[in-house]
């Protein structure tokens, strides 16, 4: 069974449809990059997959009931950049959905946060104020936080926006490493070159023809599996 499957999905809001005829399927360990112009429906799709927006029609099937085990890294805002908390506090907050009826973090949650900080190379920043970090460091903190919520899937909305070249390359490498360890990645991107380098699949919101294909087919110009 596929880890995620979208069938004849139509997305949008009360005031109208944003995109329709979306069909794709991912297995665990796939790496999907979503391409397209601003306003084409990329972020709307991601919010629909997260359950933040109800689909207008069609269906989303999560294999093995994994809908609650998704880590999410949204686009960062200026308010978030200036958030007055320590790195460890922000990373640990990714475990909130694991608390259940409890009010306090358990030892296992703190160990998970520590492990993810080590994985993202930010352990030495644990006690530092998040707002005083560089853009690249802040994104790694938020990625570590998303990992605390994730089981086998990460949704990333343009995680390299605003980063310099070095921080961008580091972020791509961290995400690629997570994917090679078995994490399914769904990432919105404007970087077609990097998408073809790292992704296994491409979903292109190209005008009204939403194309889903393997990255190799897309790179060779053979992507013809249109969702119509």
PDB file of C-alpha atoms in Angstrom:
ATOM      1  CA  UNK A   1       0.000   0.000   0.000  1.00  0.00           C
ATOM      2  CA  UNK A   2       1.258   3.467  -0.907  1.00  0.00           C
ATOM      3  CA  UNK A   3       2.260   5.743   1.941  1.00  0.00           C
ATOM      4  CA  UNK A   4       0.314   8.641   0.382  1.00  0.00           C
ATOM      5  CA  UNK A   5      -2.165   8.638  -2.469  1.00  0.00           C
ATOM      6  CA  UNK A   6      -4.183  11.490  -3.973  1.00  0.00           C
ATOM      7  CA  UNK A   7      -7.035  10.605  -6.320  1.00  0.00           C
ATOM      8  CA  UNK A   8      -8.839  13.185  -8.458  1.00  0.00           C
ATOM      9  CA  UNK A   9      -8.148  15.803  -5.818  1.00  0.00           C
ATOM     10  CA  UNK A  10      -9.620  19.299  -6.139  1.00  0.00           C
ATOM     11  CA  UNK A  11      -8.316  21.910  -3.704  1.00  0.00           C
ATOM     12  CA  UNK A  12      -9.257  25.465  -2.851  1.00  0.00           C
ATOM     13  CA  UNK A  13     -11.277  27.630  -0.501  1.00  0.00           C
ATOM     14  CA  UNK A  14     -14.854  28.766  -0.069  1.00  0.00           C
ATOM     15  CA  UNK A  15     -14.346  31.446  -2.699  1.00  0.00           C
ATOM     16  CA  UNK A  16     -13.216  29.038  -5.396  1.00  0.00           C
ATOM     17  CA  UNK A  17     -11.064  26.246  -6.778  1.00  0.00           C
ATOM     18  CA  UNK A  18      -7.281  26.711  -6.784  1.00  0.00           C
ATOM     19  CA  UNK A  19      -6.264  23.489  -8.546  1.00  0.00           C
ATOM     20  CA  UNK A  20      -7.959  20.283  -9.655  1.00  0.00           C
ATOM     21  CA  UNK A  21      -7.323  16.854 -11.148  1.00  0.00           C
ATOM     22  CA  UNK A  22      -4.395  16.141  -8.826  1.00  0.00           C
ATOM     23  CA  UNK A  23      -3.332  12.508  -8.898  1.00  0.00           C
ATOM     24  CA  UNK A  24      -0.150  11.041  -7.473  1.00  0.00           C
ATOM     25  CA  UNK A  25       1.110   8.239  -5.287  1.00  0.00           C
ATOM     26  CA  UNK A  26       4.210   7.995  -3.081  1.00  0.00           C
ATOM     27  CA  UNK A  27       5.926   5.078  -1.392  1.00  0.00           C
ATOM     28  CA  UNK A  28       7.881   5.373   1.836  1.00  0.00           C
ATOM     29  CA  UNK A  29      11.304   6.853   1.134  1.00  0.00           C
ATOM     30  CA  UNK A  30      10.211   8.818  -1.945  1.00  0.00           C
ATOM     31  CA  UNK A  31      11.271  12.443  -2.341  1.00  0.00           C
ATOM     32  CA  UNK A  32       8.707  14.647  -4.099  1.00  0.00           C
ATOM     33  CA  UNK A  33       9.396  18.225  -5.167  1.00  0.00           C
ATOM     34  CA  UNK A  34       6.375  20.384  -6.000  1.00  0.00           C
ATOM     35  CA  UNK A  35       7.107  23.028  -8.626  1.00  0.00           C
ATOM     36  CA  UNK A  36       5.009  25.868 -10.014  1.00  0.00           C
ATOM     37  CA  UNK A  37       4.438  29.605 -10.070  1.00  0.00           C
ATOM     38  CA  UNK A  38       3.253  31.552  -7.035  1.00  0.00           C
ATOM     39  CA  UNK A  39      -0.496  31.141  -6.584  1.00  0.00           C
ATOM     40  CA  UNK A  40      -0.652  27.914  -8.575  1.00  0.00           C
ATOM     41  CA  UNK A  41      -1.777  25.843  -5.584  1.00  0.00           C
ATOM     42  CA  UNK A  42       1.413  24.380  -4.092  1.00  0.00           C
ATOM     43  CA  UNK A  43       0.948  25.612  -0.531  1.00  0.00           C
ATOM     44  CA  UNK A  44      -2.799  24.983  -0.706  1.00  0.00           C
ATOM     45  CA  UNK A  45      -2.053  21.355  -1.579  1.00  0.00           C
ATOM     46  CA  UNK A  46       0.380  21.032   1.312  1.00  0.00           C
ATOM     47  CA  UNK A  47      -2.135  22.466   3.784  1.00  0.00           C
ATOM     48  CA  UNK A  48      -4.757  20.083   2.416  1.00  0.00           C
ATOM     49  CA  UNK A  49      -2.435  17.114   2.910  1.00  0.00           C
ATOM     50  CA  UNK A  50      -1.919  18.278   6.503  1.00  0.00           C
ATOM     51  CA  UNK A  51      -5.654  18.454   7.110  1.00  0.00           C
ATOM     52  CA  UNK A  52      -5.591  22.215   7.652  1.00  0.00           C
ATOM     53  CA  UNK A  53      -7.898  22.699   4.655  1.00  0.00           C
ATOM     54  CA  UNK A  54     -10.664  20.335   3.566  1.00  0.00           C
ATOM     55  CA  UNK A  55     -10.435  19.122  -0.054  1.00  0.00           C
ATOM     56  CA  UNK A  56     -13.247  20.307  -2.285  1.00  0.00           C
ATOM     57  CA  UNK A  57     -13.482  16.851  -3.816  1.00  0.00           C
ATOM     58  CA  UNK A  58     -11.439  13.705  -4.373  1.00  0.00           C
ATOM     59  CA  UNK A  59      -9.602  11.721  -1.746  1.00  0.00           C
ATOM     60  CA  UNK A  60      -6.342  11.612   0.175  1.00  0.00           C
ATOM     61  CA  UNK A  61      -5.305   8.182   1.447  1.00  0.00           C
ATOM     62  CA  UNK A  62      -2.597   7.869   4.079  1.00  0.00           C
ATOM     63  CA  UNK A  63      -1.156   4.359   4.290  1.00  0.00           C
ATOM     64  CA  UNK A  64      -0.906   2.740   7.722  1.00  0.00           C
ATOM     65  CA  UNK A  65      -2.821   5.621   9.327  1.00  0.00           C
ATOM     66  CA  UNK A  66       0.172   7.956   9.166  1.00  0.00           C
ATOM     67  CA  UNK A  67      -1.794  11.189   8.901  1.00  0.00           C
ATOM     68  CA  UNK A  68      -0.891  12.182  12.452  1.00  0.00           C
ATOM     69  CA  UNK A  69       2.807  11.426  12.106  1.00  0.00           C
ATOM     70  CA  UNK A  70       3.734  14.150   9.623  1.00  0.00           C
ATOM     71  CA  UNK A  71       6.405  16.737  10.369  1.00  0.00           C
ATOM     72  CA  UNK A  72       5.778  20.171   8.863  1.00  0.00           C
ATOM     73  CA  UNK A  73       8.168  23.054   8.197  1.00  0.00           C
ATOM     74  CA  UNK A  74       6.141  26.047   6.924  1.00  0.00           C
ATOM     75  CA  UNK A  75       7.514  29.163   5.310  1.00  0.00           C
ATOM     76  CA  UNK A  76       9.218  31.207   8.015  1.00  0.00           C
ATOM     77  CA  UNK A  77       7.827  34.652   8.850  1.00  0.00           C
ATOM     78  CA  UNK A  78       9.542  37.659  10.413  1.00  0.00           C
ATOM     79  CA  UNK A  79       7.579  37.116  13.625  1.00  0.00           C
ATOM     80  CA  UNK A  80       8.926  33.561  13.822  1.00  0.00           C
ATOM     81  CA  UNK A  81      12.470  34.777  13.202  1.00  0.00           C
ATOM     82  CA  UNK A  82      12.233  36.995  16.287  1.00  0.00           C
ATOM     83  CA  UNK A  83      10.625  34.371  18.541  1.00  0.00           C
ATOM     84  CA  UNK A  84      12.111  34.758  22.067  1.00  0.00           C
ATOM     85  CA  UNK A  85      12.818  31.140  23.049  1.00  0.00           C
ATOM     86  CA  UNK A  86      15.830  28.899  23.310  1.00  0.00           C
ATOM     87  CA  UNK A  87      16.739  26.445  20.580  1.00  0.00           C
ATOM     88  CA  UNK A  88      16.051  23.449  22.822  1.00  0.00           C
ATOM     89  CA  UNK A  89      12.601  24.802  23.757  1.00  0.00           C
ATOM     90  CA  UNK A  90      11.621  25.239  20.117  1.00  0.00           C
ATOM     91  CA  UNK A  91      12.862  21.804  19.062  1.00  0.00           C
ATOM     92  CA  UNK A  92      11.156  20.137  22.027  1.00  0.00           C
ATOM     93  CA  UNK A  93       7.855  21.825  21.119  1.00  0.00           C
ATOM     94  CA  UNK A  94       7.747  19.498  18.119  1.00  0.00           C
ATOM     95  CA  UNK A  95       6.788  16.750  20.600  1.00  0.00           C
ATOM     96  CA  UNK A  96       3.565  18.488  21.667  1.00  0.00           C
ATOM     97  CA  UNK A  97       1.423  16.098  19.630  1.00  0.00           C
ATOM     98  CA  UNK A  98       2.991  13.187  21.508  1.00  0.00           C
ATOM     99  CA  UNK A  99       1.949  14.400  24.973  1.00  0.00           C
ATOM    100  CA  UNK A 100      -1.580  13.036  24.789  1.00  0.00           C
ATOM    101  CA  UNK A 101      -3.359  14.011  28.004  1.00  0.00           C
ATOM    102  CA  UNK A 102      -0.094  14.747  29.749  1.00  0.00           C
ATOM    103  CA  UNK A 103       1.002  18.275  30.612  1.00  0.00           C
ATOM    104  CA  UNK A 104       4.743  17.751  30.759  1.00  0.00           C
ATOM    105  CA  UNK A 105       7.414  16.446  28.418  1.00  0.00           C
ATOM    106  CA  UNK A 106       8.736  13.010  29.314  1.00  0.00           C
ATOM    107  CA  UNK A 107      12.314  11.805  29.241  1.00  0.00           C
ATOM    108  CA  UNK A 108      11.698  10.114  25.884  1.00  0.00           C
ATOM    109  CA  UNK A 109      10.595  13.434  24.371  1.00  0.00           C
ATOM    110  CA  UNK A 110      13.701  15.219  25.625  1.00  0.00           C
ATOM    111  CA  UNK A 111      15.918  12.441  24.281  1.00  0.00           C
ATOM    112  CA  UNK A 112      14.187  12.654  20.891  1.00  0.00           C
ATOM    113  CA  UNK A 113      14.729  16.416  20.757  1.00  0.00           C
ATOM    114  CA  UNK A 114      18.378  15.961  21.722  1.00  0.00           C
ATOM    115  CA  UNK A 115      18.836  13.286  19.052  1.00  0.00           C
ATOM    116  CA  UNK A 116      17.325  15.495  16.344  1.00  0.00           C
ATOM    117  CA  UNK A 117      19.476  18.453  17.357  1.00  0.00           C
ATOM    118  CA  UNK A 118      22.528  16.222  17.028  1.00  0.00           C
ATOM    119  CA  UNK A 119      21.276  15.006  13.647  1.00  0.00           C
ATOM    120  CA  UNK A 120      20.991  18.604  12.396  1.00  0.00           C
ATOM    121  CA  UNK A 121      24.300  19.726  13.917  1.00  0.00           C
ATOM    122  CA  UNK A 122      22.798  22.260  16.345  1.00  0.00           C
ATOM    123  CA  UNK A 123      23.435  20.626  19.745  1.00  0.00           C
ATOM    124  CA  UNK A 124      25.909  23.331  20.704  1.00  0.00           C
ATOM    125  CA  UNK A 125      23.175  25.946  20.114  1.00  0.00           C
ATOM    126  CA  UNK A 126      20.692  24.345  22.542  1.00  0.00           C
ATOM    127  CA  UNK A 127      20.759  27.143  25.137  1.00  0.00           C
ATOM    128  CA  UNK A 128      21.078  30.024  22.686  1.00  0.00           C
ATOM    129  CA  UNK A 129      18.213  32.342  21.853  1.00  0.00           C
ATOM    130  CA  UNK A 130      16.578  31.376  18.569  1.00  0.00           C
ATOM    131  CA  UNK A 131      16.180  34.992  17.454  1.00  0.00           C
ATOM    132  CA  UNK A 132      19.951  35.536  17.581  1.00  0.00           C
ATOM    133  CA  UNK A 133      20.776  32.726  15.144  1.00  0.00           C
ATOM    134  CA  UNK A 134      21.608  33.011  11.450  1.00  0.00           C
ATOM    135  CA  UNK A 135      18.956  32.178   8.871  1.00  0.00           C
ATOM    136  CA  UNK A 136      20.510  28.798   8.132  1.00  0.00           C
ATOM    137  CA  UNK A 137      20.716  27.906  11.825  1.00  0.00           C
ATOM    138  CA  UNK A 138      17.087  28.926  12.353  1.00  0.00           C
ATOM    139  CA  UNK A 139      15.939  26.679   9.532  1.00  0.00           C
ATOM    140  CA  UNK A 140      17.854  23.739  10.965  1.00  0.00           C
ATOM    141  CA  UNK A 141      16.191  24.361  14.327  1.00  0.00           C
ATOM    142  CA  UNK A 142      12.759  24.317  12.682  1.00  0.00           C
ATOM    143  CA  UNK A 143      13.670  21.190  10.736  1.00  0.00           C
ATOM    144  CA  UNK A 144      14.723  19.482  13.983  1.00  0.00           C
ATOM    145  CA  UNK A 145      11.377  20.542  15.468  1.00  0.00           C
ATOM    146  CA  UNK A 146       9.511  19.058  12.497  1.00  0.00           C
ATOM    147  CA  UNK A 147      11.466  15.819  12.925  1.00  0.00           C
ATOM    148  CA  UNK A 148      10.190  15.532  16.489  1.00  0.00           C
ATOM    149  CA  UNK A 149       6.643  15.418  15.103  1.00  0.00           C
ATOM    150  CA  UNK A 150       7.426  13.171  12.136  1.00  0.00           C
ATOM    151  CA  UNK A 151       7.203   9.426  11.955  1.00  0.00           C
ATOM    152  CA  UNK A 152       8.019   8.728   8.325  1.00  0.00           C
ATOM    153  CA  UNK A 153       7.075  11.893   6.412  1.00  0.00           C
ATOM    154  CA  UNK A 154       8.225  15.526   6.269  1.00  0.00           C
ATOM    155  CA  UNK A 155       6.393  18.337   4.463  1.00  0.00           C
ATOM    156  CA  UNK A 156       8.625  21.333   3.737  1.00  0.00           C
ATOM    157  CA  UNK A 157       7.359  24.615   2.282  1.00  0.00           C
ATOM    158  CA  UNK A 158      10.295  26.320   0.512  1.00  0.00           C
ATOM    159  CA  UNK A 159      12.805  25.593   3.315  1.00  0.00           C
ATOM    160  CA  UNK A 160      15.712  27.379   1.602  1.00  0.00           C
ATOM    161  CA  UNK A 161      13.975  30.725   1.001  1.00  0.00           C
ATOM    162  CA  UNK A 162      16.178  33.628   2.110  1.00  0.00           C
ATOM    163  CA  UNK A 163      19.243  31.497   2.784  1.00  0.00           C
ATOM    164  CA  UNK A 164      22.661  32.240   1.329  1.00  0.00           C
ATOM    165  CA  UNK A 165      24.399  29.785  -0.983  1.00  0.00           C
ATOM    166  CA  UNK A 166      26.279  27.885   1.734  1.00  0.00           C
ATOM    167  CA  UNK A 167      23.264  27.587   4.037  1.00  0.00           C
ATOM    168  CA  UNK A 168      21.135  26.488   1.066  1.00  0.00           C
ATOM    169  CA  UNK A 169      23.549  23.704   0.135  1.00  0.00           C
ATOM    170  CA  UNK A 170      23.777  22.571   3.762  1.00  0.00           C
ATOM    171  CA  UNK A 171      19.984  22.442   4.069  1.00  0.00           C
ATOM    172  CA  UNK A 172      19.655  20.403   0.874  1.00  0.00           C
ATOM    173  CA  UNK A 173      22.271  17.955   2.157  1.00  0.00           C
ATOM    174  CA  UNK A 174      20.558  17.563   5.539  1.00  0.00           C
ATOM    175  CA  UNK A 175      17.212  16.910   3.851  1.00  0.00           C
ATOM    176  CA  UNK A 176      18.811  14.451   1.423  1.00  0.00           C
ATOM    177  CA  UNK A 177      20.426  12.578   4.312  1.00  0.00           C
ATOM    178  CA  UNK A 178      17.079  12.279   6.098  1.00  0.00           C
ATOM    179  CA  UNK A 179      15.538  10.949   2.900  1.00  0.00           C
ATOM    180  CA  UNK A 180      18.282   8.346   2.475  1.00  0.00           C
ATOM    181  CA  UNK A 181      17.588   7.206   6.041  1.00  0.00           C
ATOM    182  CA  UNK A 182      14.013   6.399   4.979  1.00  0.00           C
ATOM    183  CA  UNK A 183      12.103   9.644   5.553  1.00  0.00           C
ATOM    184  CA  UNK A 184       9.573  10.512   2.846  1.00  0.00           C
ATOM    185  CA  UNK A 185      10.040  14.124   1.741  1.00  0.00           C
ATOM    186  CA  UNK A 186       7.447  16.402   0.142  1.00  0.00           C
ATOM    187  CA  UNK A 187       8.982  19.790  -0.580  1.00  0.00           C
ATOM    188  CA  UNK A 188       7.705  22.908  -2.309  1.00  0.00           C
ATOM    189  CA  UNK A 189      10.513  24.470  -4.305  1.00  0.00           C
ATOM    190  CA  UNK A 190      11.313  27.098  -6.935  1.00  0.00           C
ATOM    191  CA  UNK A 191      14.728  25.540  -7.526  1.00  0.00           C
ATOM    192  CA  UNK A 192      14.242  23.211 -10.480  1.00  0.00           C
ATOM    193  CA  UNK A 193      17.919  22.299 -10.728  1.00  0.00           C
ATOM    194  CA  UNK A 194      18.127  21.170  -7.098  1.00  0.00           C
ATOM    195  CA  UNK A 195      14.789  19.380  -7.414  1.00  0.00           C
ATOM    196  CA  UNK A 196      16.104  17.289 -10.286  1.00  0.00           C
ATOM    197  CA  UNK A 197      19.313  16.592  -8.348  1.00  0.00           C
ATOM    198  CA  UNK A 198      17.724  15.382  -5.116  1.00  0.00           C
ATOM    199  CA  UNK A 199      14.108  14.344  -5.769  1.00  0.00           C
ATOM    200  CA  UNK A 200      12.786  11.001  -6.949  1.00  0.00           C
ATOM    201  CA  UNK A 201       9.536  12.527  -8.222  1.00  0.00           C
ATOM    202  CA  UNK A 202       8.223  15.880  -9.486  1.00  0.00           C
ATOM    203  CA  UNK A 203       4.725  17.338  -9.259  1.00  0.00           C
ATOM    204  CA  UNK A 204       4.582  20.367 -11.565  1.00  0.00           C
ATOM    205  CA  UNK A 205       1.694  22.831 -11.256  1.00  0.00           C
ATOM    206  CA  UNK A 206       2.141  23.963 -14.841  1.00  0.00           C
ATOM    207  CA  UNK A 207      -0.827  26.090 -15.850  1.00  0.00           C
ATOM    208  CA  UNK A 208      -3.861  23.774 -15.629  1.00  0.00           C
ATOM    209  CA  UNK A 209      -1.894  20.652 -16.538  1.00  0.00           C
ATOM    210  CA  UNK A 210      -0.602  19.214 -13.281  1.00  0.00           C
ATOM    211  CA  UNK A 211       2.124  16.780 -14.219  1.00  0.00           C
ATOM    212  CA  UNK A 212       3.411  13.993 -11.979  1.00  0.00           C
ATOM    213  CA  UNK A 213       6.452  11.995 -13.031  1.00  0.00           C
ATOM    214  CA  UNK A 214       9.760  10.620 -11.884  1.00  0.00           C
ATOM    215  CA  UNK A 215      12.525  13.197 -11.684  1.00  0.00           C
ATOM    216  CA  UNK A 216      14.471  11.439 -14.429  1.00  0.00           C
ATOM    217  CA  UNK A 217      11.521  11.536 -16.839  1.00  0.00           C
ATOM    218  CA  UNK A 218      10.886  15.168 -16.005  1.00  0.00           C
ATOM    219  CA  UNK A 219      14.531  16.089 -16.556  1.00  0.00           C
ATOM    220  CA  UNK A 220      14.534  14.382 -19.933  1.00  0.00           C
ATOM    221  CA  UNK A 221      11.370  16.185 -20.982  1.00  0.00           C
ATOM    222  CA  UNK A 222       9.401  12.945 -21.036  1.00  0.00           C
ATOM    223  CA  UNK A 223       6.970  13.825 -18.251  1.00  0.00           C
ATOM    224  CA  UNK A 224       3.640  13.067 -19.825  1.00  0.00           C
ATOM    225  CA  UNK A 225       1.632  11.564 -17.014  1.00  0.00           C
ATOM    226  CA  UNK A 226      -0.870  14.374 -16.861  1.00  0.00           C
ATOM    227  CA  UNK A 227      -3.649  14.242 -14.328  1.00  0.00           C
ATOM    228  CA  UNK A 228      -6.615  14.509 -16.628  1.00  0.00           C
TER     229      UNK A 228
END
